[in-house]
Structure formats: structure tokens, C-alpha cells
């Protein structure tokens, strides 16, 4: 008589503990990957911002040499929603775009002339005709500016408008302890900055940062 052979199936499923270990490892690897990607993207945006920043400063010096002064924003406090729920003062960025590109002049205080836009002095995204002589930054790439609400503006690597304030002549007021200067900028020429990855202090100014330097820790700035 032959004996029946009984085979044993040694295959089995994962235990709950093993599944949790595997899931934890996958989550850690995903976190490391996303963290590295986020860091690389942030670093890339900061490098792009720094490059635009230096080009802007150089162009502003060209503007000062050509016209004898730095440009001044014509519409202070011009707030525009750039990201959902986040509004920025675009007056300085609009002024910078026109001062650097030569495209229009209505965002630059005290400037008059003939413009090629739909309204006198407005920007249309092109520099042509009489505007060409006003270019202070040659071959501005389209990645440096955007259009919002019919306004062209200079942006940083994070897609946000650069902040720019021209220094006003210092005035003094007499107080109980003597004369005090009315300081609106950190520098005696102009303040230029990008909020960079700062998501909190997006409506703070350079004068705010002068009083509390911790505000501008994440900014890319010229002071």
C-alpha cells in the first residue's frame, strides 16, 4: 500500500508588524526624496532670484547714469493678488519693469513722453520705436516679468514681484529730545528686496525690517 504524500505550503503573507515596517520605510524614503526635491527647487529659485537681483542693480546704475536719478514708483501701495489669497505691493515692481525694459513710463513718477501702449505711457510687453532708447537692461528674458491686471512687473525666481523703494531726501522734525530724521529706507539710494520663500512677512517693508531685522531673515536684499 502506498502512503499518501502530504506537501506543506511554506508560503505565507506578511504579518501586521512587517507591513507597518515596510510602510514606514517607504514613507521615510518618500519624505527624504520630497525633502531633497523641495530643497533643490528652493535653492534653484533663490539662485535665479539672486541673478535677477544683480542684473536689476546694475540696470538701476545705468538708469541713474543716463537720467541723473533712480526711478521712483508712481503708484505707492498698488496691491495686486499674485497668489491665491496673497496680495503684494506691485508699485515698485511695475516701476522697475518700465525703468529696465523701457516699455512705458506711467509707473515711473515724474516721467513724461510718448508711449506705444493703449494709453499714453502704458506698457504693452514690447519695447519698440521711441522706447528703445530708454532700455537699461538689454534683452530682458520673459521669465523676469509677468502681467497682472494690465500691469507688467519685475518678478523674482519665486514668481513674486520685487519690492523697491527709492530713498527720499531726509527730513527732520523737532521733538522733545531734539531733531529726529524721518527715515523711510535703509539705504540712502534705494531699497531693493525679494521676499523669497517668506510666506509670512509679504507686506512688510524695508523700514519695518530696519526696526525688526528678524522680519527679513529669509529675504534677498541690498542691505
Short mmCIF file of C-alpha atoms in Angstrom, two decimals:
data_model
loop_
_atom_site.label_atom_id
_atom_site.label_comp_id
_atom_site.label_asym_id
_atom_site.label_seq_id
_atom_site.Cartn_x
_atom_site.Cartn_y
_atom_site.Cartn_z
CA UNK A 1 0.00 0.00 0.00
CA UNK A 2 1.31 3.42 -0.95
CA UNK A 3 1.28 6.15 1.63
CA UNK A 4 -0.21 9.45 0.56
CA UNK A 5 2.30 12.29 0.37
CA UNK A 6 1.18 15.43 2.04
CA UNK A 7 3.04 18.58 0.90
CA UNK A 8 3.34 21.62 3.10
CA UNK A 9 2.93 25.11 1.62
CA UNK A 10 5.59 27.21 3.26
CA UNK A 11 4.35 30.46 1.63
CA UNK A 12 2.67 32.87 3.98
CA UNK A 13 1.55 36.53 3.99
CA UNK A 14 3.13 39.50 5.76
CA UNK A 15 2.29 39.98 9.36
CA UNK A 16 0.84 43.27 10.50
CA UNK A 17 4.16 44.26 12.09
CA UNK A 18 6.06 43.53 8.88
CA UNK A 19 3.57 45.58 6.86
CA UNK A 20 3.95 48.51 9.23
CA UNK A 21 7.74 48.29 8.94
CA UNK A 22 7.57 48.29 5.14
CA UNK A 23 5.13 51.21 5.09
CA UNK A 24 7.34 53.16 7.49
CA UNK A 25 10.42 52.60 5.33
CA UNK A 26 8.55 53.67 2.18
CA UNK A 27 7.26 56.79 3.95
CA UNK A 28 10.77 57.68 5.13
CA UNK A 29 12.23 57.24 1.65
CA UNK A 30 9.42 59.32 0.14
CA UNK A 31 9.96 62.01 2.75
CA UNK A 32 13.69 62.13 2.05
CA UNK A 33 13.04 62.29 -1.69
CA UNK A 34 10.45 65.05 -1.41
CA UNK A 35 12.57 66.92 1.10
CA UNK A 36 15.55 66.81 -1.24
CA UNK A 37 13.40 67.89 -4.19
CA UNK A 38 11.89 70.77 -2.21
CA UNK A 39 15.33 71.92 -1.08
CA UNK A 40 16.70 71.72 -4.62
CA UNK A 41 13.76 73.71 -6.03
CA UNK A 42 14.05 76.36 -3.32
CA UNK A 43 17.79 76.67 -3.91
CA UNK A 44 17.23 76.97 -7.66
CA UNK A 45 14.64 79.72 -7.16
CA UNK A 46 16.97 81.61 -4.82
CA UNK A 47 19.81 81.40 -7.35
CA UNK A 48 17.50 82.70 -10.09
CA UNK A 49 16.35 85.50 -7.79
CA UNK A 50 19.95 86.41 -6.93
CA UNK A 51 20.84 86.58 -10.62
CA UNK A 52 17.87 88.81 -11.42
CA UNK A 53 18.68 90.86 -8.34
CA UNK A 54 22.24 91.61 -9.51
CA UNK A 55 21.07 92.39 -13.05
CA UNK A 56 18.48 94.79 -11.64
CA UNK A 57 21.03 96.63 -9.50
CA UNK A 58 23.34 97.01 -12.50
CA UNK A 59 20.48 98.30 -14.65
CA UNK A 60 19.48 100.79 -11.95
CA UNK A 61 23.00 102.20 -12.01
CA UNK A 62 22.70 102.53 -15.79
CA UNK A 63 19.39 104.35 -15.28
CA UNK A 64 20.97 106.68 -12.73
CA UNK A 65 23.86 107.43 -15.09
CA UNK A 66 21.52 108.08 -18.02
CA UNK A 67 18.85 110.15 -16.24
CA UNK A 68 20.69 111.52 -13.21
CA UNK A 69 18.48 109.81 -10.63
CA UNK A 70 16.99 106.48 -9.66
CA UNK A 71 13.40 105.80 -10.76
CA UNK A 72 10.61 106.35 -8.25
CA UNK A 73 7.36 104.36 -8.23
CA UNK A 74 4.40 106.47 -9.32
CA UNK A 75 1.70 104.46 -7.55
CA UNK A 76 2.72 103.64 -3.99
CA UNK A 77 0.76 100.85 -2.33
CA UNK A 78 -0.58 99.32 -5.55
CA UNK A 79 -1.81 95.96 -4.17
CA UNK A 80 -2.41 93.02 -6.52
CA UNK A 81 -3.29 89.40 -5.71
CA UNK A 82 -0.42 87.37 -7.19
CA UNK A 83 -1.08 84.03 -5.47
CA UNK A 84 -4.48 82.84 -4.19
CA UNK A 85 -5.22 84.83 -1.05
CA UNK A 86 -1.84 86.60 -1.15
CA UNK A 87 -1.58 90.23 -2.27
CA UNK A 88 1.65 92.12 -2.85
CA UNK A 89 2.58 95.76 -3.36
CA UNK A 90 3.44 95.84 -7.07
CA UNK A 91 4.20 99.55 -7.42
CA UNK A 92 7.97 99.06 -7.13
CA UNK A 93 7.99 96.02 -9.43
CA UNK A 94 5.97 97.88 -12.07
CA UNK A 95 8.33 100.83 -11.85
CA UNK A 96 11.37 98.55 -12.18
CA UNK A 97 9.94 96.78 -15.21
CA UNK A 98 9.47 100.05 -17.10
CA UNK A 99 12.78 101.54 -15.93
CA UNK A 100 14.74 98.46 -17.03
CA UNK A 101 12.86 97.46 -20.18
CA UNK A 102 11.99 100.92 -21.48
CA UNK A 103 8.44 99.67 -22.15
CA UNK A 104 6.23 102.57 -21.00
CA UNK A 105 6.68 105.16 -18.29
CA UNK A 106 3.38 105.68 -16.45
CA UNK A 107 4.61 103.63 -13.46
CA UNK A 108 7.65 105.94 -13.02
CA UNK A 109 6.94 109.13 -11.10
CA UNK A 110 7.66 112.38 -12.89
CA UNK A 111 8.38 110.83 -16.31
CA UNK A 112 6.54 112.03 -19.41
CA UNK A 113 6.91 111.27 -23.09
CA UNK A 114 5.34 109.30 -25.91
CA UNK A 115 4.36 105.69 -25.28
CA UNK A 116 3.36 102.84 -27.57
CA UNK A 117 0.74 101.31 -25.27
CA UNK A 118 -3.03 101.55 -25.43
CA UNK A 119 -2.94 104.58 -23.13
CA UNK A 120 -0.18 107.20 -23.00
CA UNK A 121 2.87 105.78 -21.26
CA UNK A 122 1.45 102.33 -20.55
CA UNK A 123 3.33 99.08 -21.13
CA UNK A 124 2.34 96.61 -23.82
CA UNK A 125 5.01 93.94 -23.32
CA UNK A 126 7.15 95.18 -26.21
CA UNK A 127 9.90 97.76 -26.40
CA UNK A 128 9.86 99.46 -29.76
CA UNK A 129 10.07 102.80 -31.51
CA UNK A 130 10.97 105.71 -29.24
CA UNK A 131 11.08 103.35 -26.23
CA UNK A 132 14.26 101.60 -27.39
CA UNK A 133 16.50 104.43 -26.25
CA UNK A 134 15.19 104.04 -22.69
CA UNK A 135 16.31 100.41 -22.26
CA UNK A 136 18.71 99.99 -19.33
CA UNK A 137 18.70 96.17 -19.26
CA UNK A 138 19.37 94.64 -22.65
CA UNK A 139 17.42 91.54 -23.69
CA UNK A 140 15.22 91.13 -20.60
CA UNK A 141 14.01 87.48 -20.62
CA UNK A 142 10.28 86.88 -20.24
CA UNK A 143 10.96 84.89 -17.07
CA UNK A 144 11.80 88.19 -15.36
CA UNK A 145 8.36 89.74 -15.62
CA UNK A 146 4.64 88.95 -15.58
CA UNK A 147 1.42 90.80 -16.31
CA UNK A 148 -1.34 91.14 -13.74
CA UNK A 149 -4.39 93.39 -14.03
CA UNK A 150 -2.93 95.11 -17.12
CA UNK A 151 0.28 95.86 -15.22
CA UNK A 152 3.69 94.48 -16.16
CA UNK A 153 6.06 93.92 -13.23
CA UNK A 154 9.50 92.55 -12.43
CA UNK A 155 9.38 89.22 -10.58
CA UNK A 156 11.82 87.08 -8.61
CA UNK A 157 12.54 83.37 -9.01
CA UNK A 158 9.52 82.56 -6.84
CA UNK A 159 7.15 84.34 -9.22
CA UNK A 160 6.54 87.22 -6.82
CA UNK A 161 7.01 90.94 -7.51
CA UNK A 162 10.29 92.51 -6.44
CA UNK A 163 9.96 95.21 -3.81
CA UNK A 164 11.60 98.56 -4.48
CA UNK A 165 11.56 101.89 -2.66
CA UNK A 166 13.53 104.96 -3.67
CA UNK A 167 15.07 106.85 -0.78
CA UNK A 168 13.50 110.24 -0.20
CA UNK A 169 15.53 113.26 0.90
CA UNK A 170 15.89 113.08 4.66
CA UNK A 171 13.66 115.47 6.59
CA UNK A 172 13.86 116.30 10.26
CA UNK A 173 11.27 117.05 12.85
CA UNK A 174 11.87 118.73 16.15
CA UNK A 175 10.84 116.64 19.13
CA UNK A 176 11.18 116.86 22.86
CA UNK A 177 14.69 115.42 22.78
CA UNK A 178 15.96 117.14 19.63
CA UNK A 179 15.84 116.59 15.89
CA UNK A 180 14.95 113.15 14.52
CA UNK A 181 15.36 112.04 10.92
CA UNK A 182 12.32 110.75 9.06
CA UNK A 183 13.84 107.53 7.68
CA UNK A 184 11.82 105.55 5.12
CA UNK A 185 14.58 103.37 3.64
CA UNK A 186 17.61 101.51 4.95
CA UNK A 187 19.91 102.79 2.20
CA UNK A 188 20.44 106.37 1.16
CA UNK A 189 19.77 105.48 -2.50
CA UNK A 190 17.09 102.78 -2.72
CA UNK A 191 15.99 99.57 -1.03
CA UNK A 192 15.52 96.51 -3.21
CA UNK A 193 14.40 93.13 -1.95
CA UNK A 194 12.66 89.86 -2.67
CA UNK A 195 10.56 88.12 -0.04
CA UNK A 196 11.97 84.85 -1.46
CA UNK A 197 10.40 81.86 0.36
CA UNK A 198 8.95 84.02 3.14
CA UNK A 199 5.22 83.33 3.28
CA UNK A 200 4.50 85.48 6.34
CA UNK A 201 6.00 88.96 6.01
CA UNK A 202 4.84 89.57 2.43
CA UNK A 203 3.54 93.06 3.13
CA UNK A 204 6.36 94.22 5.38
CA UNK A 205 8.68 96.94 4.10
CA UNK A 206 12.36 97.65 4.45
CA UNK A 207 11.60 100.25 7.13
CA UNK A 208 9.79 97.53 9.09
CA UNK A 209 12.87 95.33 8.77
CA UNK A 210 15.01 98.24 9.93
CA UNK A 211 13.10 98.28 13.20
CA UNK A 212 12.99 94.49 13.49
CA UNK A 213 15.74 92.71 11.47
CA UNK A 214 14.23 89.30 12.22
CA UNK A 215 11.45 90.12 9.74
CA UNK A 216 13.84 89.96 6.78
CA UNK A 217 15.78 86.81 7.66
CA UNK A 218 14.60 84.93 4.54
CA UNK A 219 14.68 87.91 2.19
CA UNK A 220 17.22 88.59 -0.54
CA UNK A 221 18.02 92.28 -0.08
CA UNK A 222 20.53 95.06 -0.71
CA UNK A 223 21.19 95.94 2.94
#
